[in-house]
GROMACS .gro file of C-alpha atoms in nm:
model
  392
    1UNK     CA    1   0.000   0.000   0.000
    2UNK     CA    2   0.146   0.332  -0.107
    3UNK     CA    3   0.176   0.589   0.171
    4UNK     CA    4   0.192   0.959   0.077
    5UNK     CA    5   0.490   1.147   0.224
    6UNK     CA    6   0.410   1.305   0.562
    7UNK     CA    7   0.324   1.673   0.582
    8UNK     CA    8   0.502   1.825   0.879
    9UNK     CA    9   0.292   2.068   1.081
   10UNK     CA   10   0.518   2.353   1.191
   11UNK     CA   11   0.495   2.600   1.471
   12UNK     CA   12   0.403   2.890   1.246
   13UNK     CA   13   0.423   3.004   0.886
   14UNK     CA   14   0.383   2.792   0.577
   15UNK     CA   15   0.742   2.692   0.509
   16UNK     CA   16   0.818   2.324   0.543
   17UNK     CA   17   1.125   2.267   0.763
   18UNK     CA   18   1.406   2.058   0.625
   19UNK     CA   19   1.414   1.727   0.809
   20UNK     CA   20   1.729   1.514   0.786
   21UNK     CA   21   1.632   1.176   0.638
   22UNK     CA   22   1.608   0.872   0.862
   23UNK     CA   23   1.774   0.547   0.765
   24UNK     CA   24   1.508   0.378   0.548
   25UNK     CA   25   1.455   0.091   0.790
   26UNK     CA   26   1.392   0.334   1.073
   27UNK     CA   27   1.123   0.557   0.930
   28UNK     CA   28   0.767   0.555   1.047
   29UNK     CA   29   0.660   0.466   0.695
   30UNK     CA   30   0.875   0.155   0.711
   31UNK     CA   31   0.691   0.066   1.029
   32UNK     CA   32   0.371   0.090   0.826
   33UNK     CA   33   0.507  -0.149   0.566
   34UNK     CA   34   0.645  -0.381   0.831
   35UNK     CA   35   0.300  -0.408   0.984
   36UNK     CA   36   0.188  -0.589   0.672
   37UNK     CA   37   0.469  -0.845   0.682
   38UNK     CA   38   0.311  -1.149   0.844
   39UNK     CA   39   0.638  -1.329   0.892
   40UNK     CA   40   0.784  -1.041   1.092
   41UNK     CA   41   0.469  -1.013   1.296
   42UNK     CA   42   0.478  -1.381   1.380
   43UNK     CA   43   0.833  -1.346   1.504
   44UNK     CA   44   0.754  -1.034   1.699
   45UNK     CA   45   0.444  -1.183   1.855
   46UNK     CA   46   0.661  -1.447   2.021
   47UNK     CA   47   0.917  -1.196   2.147
   48UNK     CA   48   0.934  -1.088   2.514
   49UNK     CA   49   0.835  -0.733   2.419
   50UNK     CA   50   0.507  -0.854   2.271
   51UNK     CA   51   0.415  -1.085   2.556
   52UNK     CA   52   0.451  -0.848   2.851
   53UNK     CA   53   0.156  -0.841   3.086
   54UNK     CA   54   0.088  -0.469   3.103
   55UNK     CA   55  -0.246  -0.388   2.942
   56UNK     CA   56  -0.112  -0.123   2.707
   57UNK     CA   57   0.162  -0.360   2.589
   58UNK     CA   58  -0.038  -0.679   2.547
   59UNK     CA   59  -0.270  -0.507   2.304
   60UNK     CA   60  -0.404  -0.167   2.211
   61UNK     CA   61  -0.701  -0.040   2.408
   62UNK     CA   62  -0.972   0.192   2.287
   63UNK     CA   63  -0.879   0.549   2.368
   64UNK     CA   64  -0.504   0.490   2.387
   65UNK     CA   65  -0.294   0.745   2.201
   66UNK     CA   66   0.073   0.722   2.112
   67UNK     CA   67   0.380   0.946   2.089
   68UNK     CA   68   0.655   0.849   1.842
   69UNK     CA   69   0.982   1.044   1.825
   70UNK     CA   70   1.181   0.816   1.594
   71UNK     CA   71   1.328   0.471   1.548
   72UNK     CA   72   1.659   0.570   1.707
   73UNK     CA   73   1.742   0.802   1.996
   74UNK     CA   74   1.829   1.147   1.855
   75UNK     CA   75   1.726   1.045   1.504
   76UNK     CA   76   1.611   1.218   1.284
   77UNK     CA   77   1.890   1.465   1.348
   78UNK     CA   78   2.266   1.496   1.332
   79UNK     CA   79   2.318   1.177   1.533
   80UNK     CA   80   2.155   0.947   1.277
   81UNK     CA   81   2.496   0.867   1.136
   82UNK     CA   82   2.681   0.883   1.467
   83UNK     CA   83   2.619   0.793   1.827
   84UNK     CA   84   2.616   0.992   2.149
   85UNK     CA   85   2.719   0.847   2.483
   86UNK     CA   86   2.483   0.680   2.728
   87UNK     CA   87   2.433   0.998   2.934
   88UNK     CA   88   2.328   1.205   2.633
   89UNK     CA   89   2.095   0.935   2.507
   90UNK     CA   90   1.939   0.901   2.851
   91UNK     CA   91   1.880   1.277   2.860
   92UNK     CA   92   1.705   1.252   2.526
   93UNK     CA   93   1.494   0.954   2.630
   94UNK     CA   94   1.395   1.127   2.953
   95UNK     CA   95   1.284   1.431   2.755
   96UNK     CA   96   1.068   1.220   2.524
   97UNK     CA   97   0.923   1.021   2.815
   98UNK     CA   98   0.841   1.342   2.998
   99UNK     CA   99   0.651   1.473   2.698
  100UNK     CA  100   0.452   1.147   2.678
  101UNK     CA  101   0.372   1.183   3.049
  102UNK     CA  102   0.260   1.545   2.997
  103UNK     CA  103   0.043   1.455   2.698
  104UNK     CA  104  -0.103   1.143   2.860
  105UNK     CA  105   0.021   0.930   2.571
  106UNK     CA  106   0.198   0.596   2.545
  107UNK     CA  107   0.558   0.645   2.440
  108UNK     CA  108   0.686   0.436   2.150
  109UNK     CA  109   1.042   0.367   2.259
  110UNK     CA  110   1.316   0.267   2.012
  111UNK     CA  111   1.382  -0.103   2.059
  112UNK     CA  112   1.760  -0.058   2.037
  113UNK     CA  113   2.019   0.193   2.160
  114UNK     CA  114   2.335   0.267   1.967
  115UNK     CA  115   2.668   0.199   2.139
  116UNK     CA  116   2.924   0.476   2.105
  117UNK     CA  117   3.259   0.346   1.980
  118UNK     CA  118   3.425   0.592   2.220
  119UNK     CA  119   3.290   0.392   2.515
  120UNK     CA  120   3.282   0.043   2.365
  121UNK     CA  121   3.540  -0.178   2.195
  122UNK     CA  122   3.350  -0.382   1.941
  123UNK     CA  123   3.447  -0.583   1.636
  124UNK     CA  124   3.437  -0.412   1.298
  125UNK     CA  125   3.217  -0.574   1.037
  126UNK     CA  126   3.343  -0.636   0.687
  127UNK     CA  127   3.265  -0.370   0.428
  128UNK     CA  128   3.017  -0.607   0.264
  129UNK     CA  129   2.792  -0.596   0.571
  130UNK     CA  130   2.451  -0.440   0.520
  131UNK     CA  131   2.335  -0.131   0.707
  132UNK     CA  132   2.106  -0.353   0.914
  133UNK     CA  133   2.397  -0.578   1.012
  134UNK     CA  134   2.605  -0.277   1.107
  135UNK     CA  135   2.321  -0.140   1.319
  136UNK     CA  136   2.279  -0.474   1.499
  137UNK     CA  137   2.652  -0.485   1.566
  138UNK     CA  138   2.675  -0.126   1.694
  139UNK     CA  139   2.362  -0.128   1.911
  140UNK     CA  140   2.198  -0.326   2.189
  141UNK     CA  141   1.841  -0.412   2.280
  142UNK     CA  142   1.678  -0.147   2.497
  143UNK     CA  143   1.547  -0.424   2.720
  144UNK     CA  144   1.904  -0.533   2.792
  145UNK     CA  145   1.958  -0.193   2.955
  146UNK     CA  146   1.624  -0.097   3.111
  147UNK     CA  147   1.332  -0.259   3.288
  148UNK     CA  148   1.056  -0.156   3.047
  149UNK     CA  149   0.780  -0.281   3.278
  150UNK     CA  150   0.915  -0.072   3.564
  151UNK     CA  151   0.938   0.237   3.343
  152UNK     CA  152   0.579   0.175   3.233
  153UNK     CA  153   0.457   0.209   3.591
  154UNK     CA  154   0.529   0.581   3.553
  155UNK     CA  155   0.511   0.636   3.176
  156UNK     CA  156   0.337   0.368   2.965
  157UNK     CA  157   0.584   0.242   2.705
  158UNK     CA  158   0.580   0.003   2.410
  159UNK     CA  159   0.879  -0.085   2.195
  160UNK     CA  160   0.879  -0.002   1.826
  161UNK     CA  161   0.944  -0.366   1.730
  162UNK     CA  162   0.636  -0.496   1.912
  163UNK     CA  163   0.329  -0.642   1.744
  164UNK     CA  164   0.114  -0.392   1.936
  165UNK     CA  165   0.291  -0.101   1.769
  166UNK     CA  166   0.266  -0.249   1.423
  167UNK     CA  167  -0.105  -0.313   1.481
  168UNK     CA  168  -0.152   0.051   1.585
  169UNK     CA  169   0.030   0.176   1.276
  170UNK     CA  170  -0.188  -0.044   1.055
  171UNK     CA  171  -0.502   0.090   1.223
  172UNK     CA  172  -0.389   0.450   1.180
  173UNK     CA  173  -0.358   0.398   0.805
  174UNK     CA  174  -0.727   0.308   0.784
  175UNK     CA  175  -0.847   0.622   0.961
  176UNK     CA  176  -0.953   0.907   0.734
  177UNK     CA  177  -0.928   1.154   1.022
  178UNK     CA  178  -0.721   1.144   1.340
  179UNK     CA  179  -0.471   0.879   1.230
  180UNK     CA  180  -0.119   1.021   1.230
  181UNK     CA  181  -0.026   1.383   1.292
  182UNK     CA  182   0.327   1.472   1.181
  183UNK     CA  183   0.454   1.765   1.389
  184UNK     CA  184   0.768   1.971   1.423
  185UNK     CA  185   0.847   2.289   1.610
  186UNK     CA  186   0.526   2.283   1.816
  187UNK     CA  187   0.523   2.323   2.193
  188UNK     CA  188   0.398   2.041   2.408
  189UNK     CA  189   0.136   2.276   2.547
  190UNK     CA  190  -0.017   2.324   2.202
  191UNK     CA  191   0.009   1.952   2.129
  192UNK     CA  192  -0.206   1.893   2.435
  193UNK     CA  193  -0.460   2.173   2.385
  194UNK     CA  194  -0.506   2.191   2.007
  195UNK     CA  195  -0.763   1.930   1.890
  196UNK     CA  196  -0.577   1.906   1.560
  197UNK     CA  197  -0.304   1.720   1.750
  198UNK     CA  198  -0.463   1.605   2.076
  199UNK     CA  199  -0.716   1.382   1.899
  200UNK     CA  200  -0.463   1.208   1.672
  201UNK     CA  201  -0.401   0.840   1.738
  202UNK     CA  202  -0.028   0.884   1.673
  203UNK     CA  203   0.183   1.196   1.711
  204UNK     CA  204   0.491   1.154   1.492
  205UNK     CA  205   0.719   1.411   1.650
  206UNK     CA  206   1.027   1.545   1.473
  207UNK     CA  207   1.241   1.670   1.759
  208UNK     CA  208   1.537   1.907   1.751
  209UNK     CA  209   1.795   1.795   1.490
  210UNK     CA  210   2.069   1.868   1.746
  211UNK     CA  211   1.942   1.610   1.996
  212UNK     CA  212   1.609   1.511   2.145
  213UNK     CA  213   1.700   1.655   2.484
  214UNK     CA  214   1.715   2.002   2.330
  215UNK     CA  215   1.334   1.998   2.344
  216UNK     CA  216   1.371   2.026   2.724
  217UNK     CA  217   1.652   2.281   2.728
  218UNK     CA  218   1.421   2.582   2.768
  219UNK     CA  219   1.302   2.468   3.112
  220UNK     CA  220   1.589   2.581   3.335
  221UNK     CA  221   1.378   2.564   3.651
  222UNK     CA  222   1.438   2.207   3.765
  223UNK     CA  223   1.137   2.220   3.995
  224UNK     CA  224   0.919   2.215   3.683
  225UNK     CA  225   1.067   1.888   3.561
  226UNK     CA  226   0.806   1.612   3.566
  227UNK     CA  227   1.053   1.324   3.549
  228UNK     CA  228   1.355   1.326   3.778
  229UNK     CA  229   1.698   1.329   3.617
  230UNK     CA  230   1.760   1.006   3.810
  231UNK     CA  231   1.454   0.835   3.660
  232UNK     CA  232   1.625   0.625   3.393
  233UNK     CA  233   1.939   0.552   3.599
  234UNK     CA  234   1.705   0.399   3.857
  235UNK     CA  235   1.538   0.172   3.597
  236UNK     CA  236   1.809  -0.080   3.498
  237UNK     CA  237   1.718  -0.420   3.358
  238UNK     CA  238   1.655  -0.676   3.630
  239UNK     CA  239   1.970  -0.878   3.553
  240UNK     CA  240   2.183  -0.565   3.595
  241UNK     CA  241   2.013  -0.475   3.921
  242UNK     CA  242   2.061  -0.829   4.051
  243UNK     CA  243   2.432  -0.819   3.962
  244UNK     CA  244   2.474  -0.488   4.145
  245UNK     CA  245   2.296  -0.621   4.453
  246UNK     CA  246   2.528  -0.923   4.465
  247UNK     CA  247   2.831  -0.695   4.439
  248UNK     CA  248   2.704  -0.460   4.711
  249UNK     CA  249   2.647  -0.753   4.944
  250UNK     CA  250   3.010  -0.860   4.902
  251UNK     CA  251   3.140  -0.503   4.940
  252UNK     CA  252   2.951  -0.449   5.263
  253UNK     CA  253   3.007  -0.101   5.406
  254UNK     CA  254   3.196   0.087   5.136
  255UNK     CA  255   3.266   0.419   4.965
  256UNK     CA  256   3.304   0.486   4.592
  257UNK     CA  257   3.465   0.725   4.348
  258UNK     CA  258   3.400   0.769   3.978
  259UNK     CA  259   3.717   0.864   3.792
  260UNK     CA  260   3.649   0.962   3.434
  261UNK     CA  261   3.971   1.003   3.242
  262UNK     CA  262   4.020   0.837   2.901
  263UNK     CA  263   3.763   1.008   2.679
  264UNK     CA  264   3.798   1.349   2.848
  265UNK     CA  265   4.176   1.371   2.843
  266UNK     CA  266   4.196   1.508   2.494
  267UNK     CA  267   4.460   1.773   2.442
  268UNK     CA  268   4.552   1.954   2.125
  269UNK     CA  269   4.826   2.195   2.029
  270UNK     CA  270   4.755   2.555   1.939
  271UNK     CA  271   4.925   2.733   1.649
  272UNK     CA  272   5.229   2.795   1.869
  273UNK     CA  273   5.265   2.427   1.954
  274UNK     CA  274   5.139   2.469   2.311
  275UNK     CA  275   4.925   2.189   2.461
  276UNK     CA  276   4.566   2.289   2.536
  277UNK     CA  277   4.282   2.111   2.717
  278UNK     CA  278   3.909   2.167   2.768
  279UNK     CA  279   3.951   2.043   3.127
  280UNK     CA  280   4.286   2.187   3.236
  281UNK     CA  281   4.291   2.033   3.588
  282UNK     CA  282   4.132   1.697   3.511
  283UNK     CA  283   4.448   1.497   3.436
  284UNK     CA  284   4.614   1.624   3.752
  285UNK     CA  285   4.311   1.589   3.981
  286UNK     CA  286   4.239   1.229   3.877
  287UNK     CA  287   4.588   1.099   3.947
  288UNK     CA  288   4.627   0.886   4.265
  289UNK     CA  289   4.838   1.137   4.460
  290UNK     CA  290   4.581   1.411   4.412
  291UNK     CA  291   4.284   1.179   4.466
  292UNK     CA  292   4.434   1.079   4.802
  293UNK     CA  293   4.459   1.442   4.915
  294UNK     CA  294   4.115   1.535   4.781
  295UNK     CA  295   3.911   1.256   4.938
  296UNK     CA  296   4.095   1.243   5.273
  297UNK     CA  297   3.846   1.485   5.431
  298UNK     CA  298   3.549   1.271   5.320
  299UNK     CA  299   3.671   0.910   5.334
  300UNK     CA  300   3.884   0.798   5.632
  301UNK     CA  301   4.171   0.550   5.589
  302UNK     CA  302   4.099   0.179   5.607
  303UNK     CA  303   3.767   0.204   5.425
  304UNK     CA  304   3.671  -0.018   5.130
  305UNK     CA  305   3.688   0.207   4.823
  306UNK     CA  306   3.518   0.100   4.499
  307UNK     CA  307   3.674   0.270   4.195
  308UNK     CA  308   3.473   0.300   3.874
  309UNK     CA  309   3.691   0.438   3.595
  310UNK     CA  310   3.763   0.428   3.224
  311UNK     CA  311   4.138   0.453   3.290
  312UNK     CA  312   4.300   0.164   3.102
  313UNK     CA  313   4.652   0.169   3.247
  314UNK     CA  314   4.694  -0.143   3.468
  315UNK     CA  315   4.767  -0.061   3.831
  316UNK     CA  316   4.704   0.312   3.779
  317UNK     CA  317   4.522   0.349   4.114
  318UNK     CA  318   4.745   0.107   4.309
  319UNK     CA  319   4.915   0.389   4.508
  320UNK     CA  320   4.583   0.436   4.689
  321UNK     CA  321   4.605   0.085   4.833
  322UNK     CA  322   4.829   0.201   5.118
  323UNK     CA  323   4.533   0.395   5.254
  324UNK     CA  324   4.222   0.211   5.132
  325UNK     CA  325   4.103  -0.140   5.050
  326UNK     CA  326   4.050  -0.104   4.676
  327UNK     CA  327   3.780  -0.278   4.474
  328UNK     CA  328   3.713  -0.273   4.099
  329UNK     CA  329   3.464  -0.434   3.861
  330UNK     CA  330   3.739  -0.683   3.770
  331UNK     CA  331   3.713  -0.825   4.123
  332UNK     CA  332   3.359  -0.939   4.041
  333UNK     CA  333   3.412  -1.110   3.707
  334UNK     CA  334   3.219  -1.421   3.815
  335UNK     CA  335   2.913  -1.201   3.868
  336UNK     CA  336   2.954  -0.966   3.573
  337UNK     CA  337   3.079  -1.185   3.287
  338UNK     CA  338   2.753  -1.382   3.251
  339UNK     CA  339   2.544  -1.064   3.217
  340UNK     CA  340   2.764  -0.785   3.075
  341UNK     CA  341   2.779  -0.758   2.696
  342UNK     CA  342   2.892  -0.395   2.657
  343UNK     CA  343   3.026  -0.105   2.860
  344UNK     CA  344   2.685   0.064   2.882
  345UNK     CA  345   2.560  -0.229   3.085
  346UNK     CA  346   2.875  -0.224   3.298
  347UNK     CA  347   2.834   0.145   3.371
  348UNK     CA  348   2.469   0.095   3.467
  349UNK     CA  349   2.576  -0.169   3.719
  350UNK     CA  350   2.856   0.051   3.850
  351UNK     CA  351   2.617   0.342   3.874
  352UNK     CA  352   2.404   0.137   4.114
  353UNK     CA  353   2.718   0.051   4.311
  354UNK     CA  354   2.808   0.419   4.338
  355UNK     CA  355   2.456   0.511   4.443
  356UNK     CA  356   2.477   0.254   4.724
  357UNK     CA  357   2.805   0.385   4.866
  358UNK     CA  358   2.819   0.554   5.205
  359UNK     CA  359   3.023   0.834   5.048
  360UNK     CA  360   3.032   0.886   4.672
  361UNK     CA  361   3.275   1.123   4.501
  362UNK     CA  362   3.215   1.217   4.136
  363UNK     CA  363   3.474   1.327   3.884
  364UNK     CA  364   3.312   1.667   3.818
  365UNK     CA  365   3.017   1.853   3.968
  366UNK     CA  366   2.663   1.822   3.834
  367UNK     CA  367   2.472   1.948   4.138
  368UNK     CA  368   2.577   2.192   4.411
  369UNK     CA  369   2.581   1.921   4.678
  370UNK     CA  370   2.814   1.688   4.483
  371UNK     CA  371   3.152   1.585   4.619
  372UNK     CA  372   3.404   1.594   4.333
  373UNK     CA  373   3.764   1.516   4.246
  374UNK     CA  374   3.793   1.810   4.006
  375UNK     CA  375   3.650   2.161   4.014
  376UNK     CA  376   3.653   2.206   3.636
  377UNK     CA  377   3.300   2.245   3.497
  378UNK     CA  378   3.155   1.924   3.354
  379UNK     CA  379   2.984   2.110   3.073
  380UNK     CA  380   3.208   2.166   2.774
  381UNK     CA  381   3.301   2.536   2.781
  382UNK     CA  382   3.480   2.508   2.444
  383UNK     CA  383   3.765   2.709   2.594
  384UNK     CA  384   4.101   2.540   2.538
  385UNK     CA  385   4.343   2.614   2.822
  386UNK     CA  386   4.691   2.506   2.924
  387UNK     CA  387   4.682   2.188   3.136
  388UNK     CA  388   4.779   2.239   3.501
  389UNK     CA  389   4.989   1.974   3.674
  390UNK     CA  390   5.112   2.163   3.979
  391UNK     CA  391   4.931   2.275   4.294
  392UNK     CA  392   4.735   2.595   4.233
   0.00000   0.00000   0.00000
């Protein structure tokens, strides 16, 4: 069945915004076509996503309405051909989930999340691999990261590879009025109040091409946020939560530090050949001798200290062992190896470990109450400065 190209409803004026194209297999129109493929539906109907017990996921109910932002986090947009880190993608997902909560709609969540090559070491496929094979290799199932049922207790969610979603798309195609409303550049307030959008079965939202989370950037007052910034970090898949609980039981009474080095220690030379860094104190402040001095006022000697870090040099933190009983993820390989398939999953487990610590010290400050190793701002200031390695 031929589907006419969507007409994007803008926030004013008659000009049609330019929308970066989605990968063909990720477009909403492809979802329409996929709904007609009986073989795919048969496979999907037997998948865990299609058999979950929640009412809105076991089958569409009369009156349910849906919010669709895209088949990949931050896509359509500049990240369709690249991949942001877990934190950025979580910010984008939280923004989309919050809009679904505000609109009283079921959120259609992408069934997979891309894995940034900066944070994951994965095999490279041969050049003959198809785009679908490359996507499978460079992404992971959303359900391997998050407990979708638990998320749905707050914001009803279905995955975009579920039979329920394909059934909804098929039904929307048969409606002469109120099927799919394609929108871009329209506030969530208008989406809720304007019958042109509020009555549509599916809202196909084209979010900011920079990143989905940019749709939430205008709300600087955090008290107005409907979903806590800790919402998704507190919703890990059950197997990840179970692994973290086993590790915490072994650790007992412990403290933790997160030492982010590798991907942030990027220097470059200016036109005079002088080294410059976006985080001039980070390399110094995350070295063992400076960590020891920094955390001494918060963590007394003799304590068990769990270190979560992307530092790859073996034994880098060993100098701290004369003061603390050190623990790393590598000490729990018997627990982690059966469940961890990528570094996103590992970080989600370690994030739970850090949350359970008596005292937790971050690398850089996010909130005023944070304890940190470094006083450099976490947000990229885009100001390249000379690295500092001596005491200020």
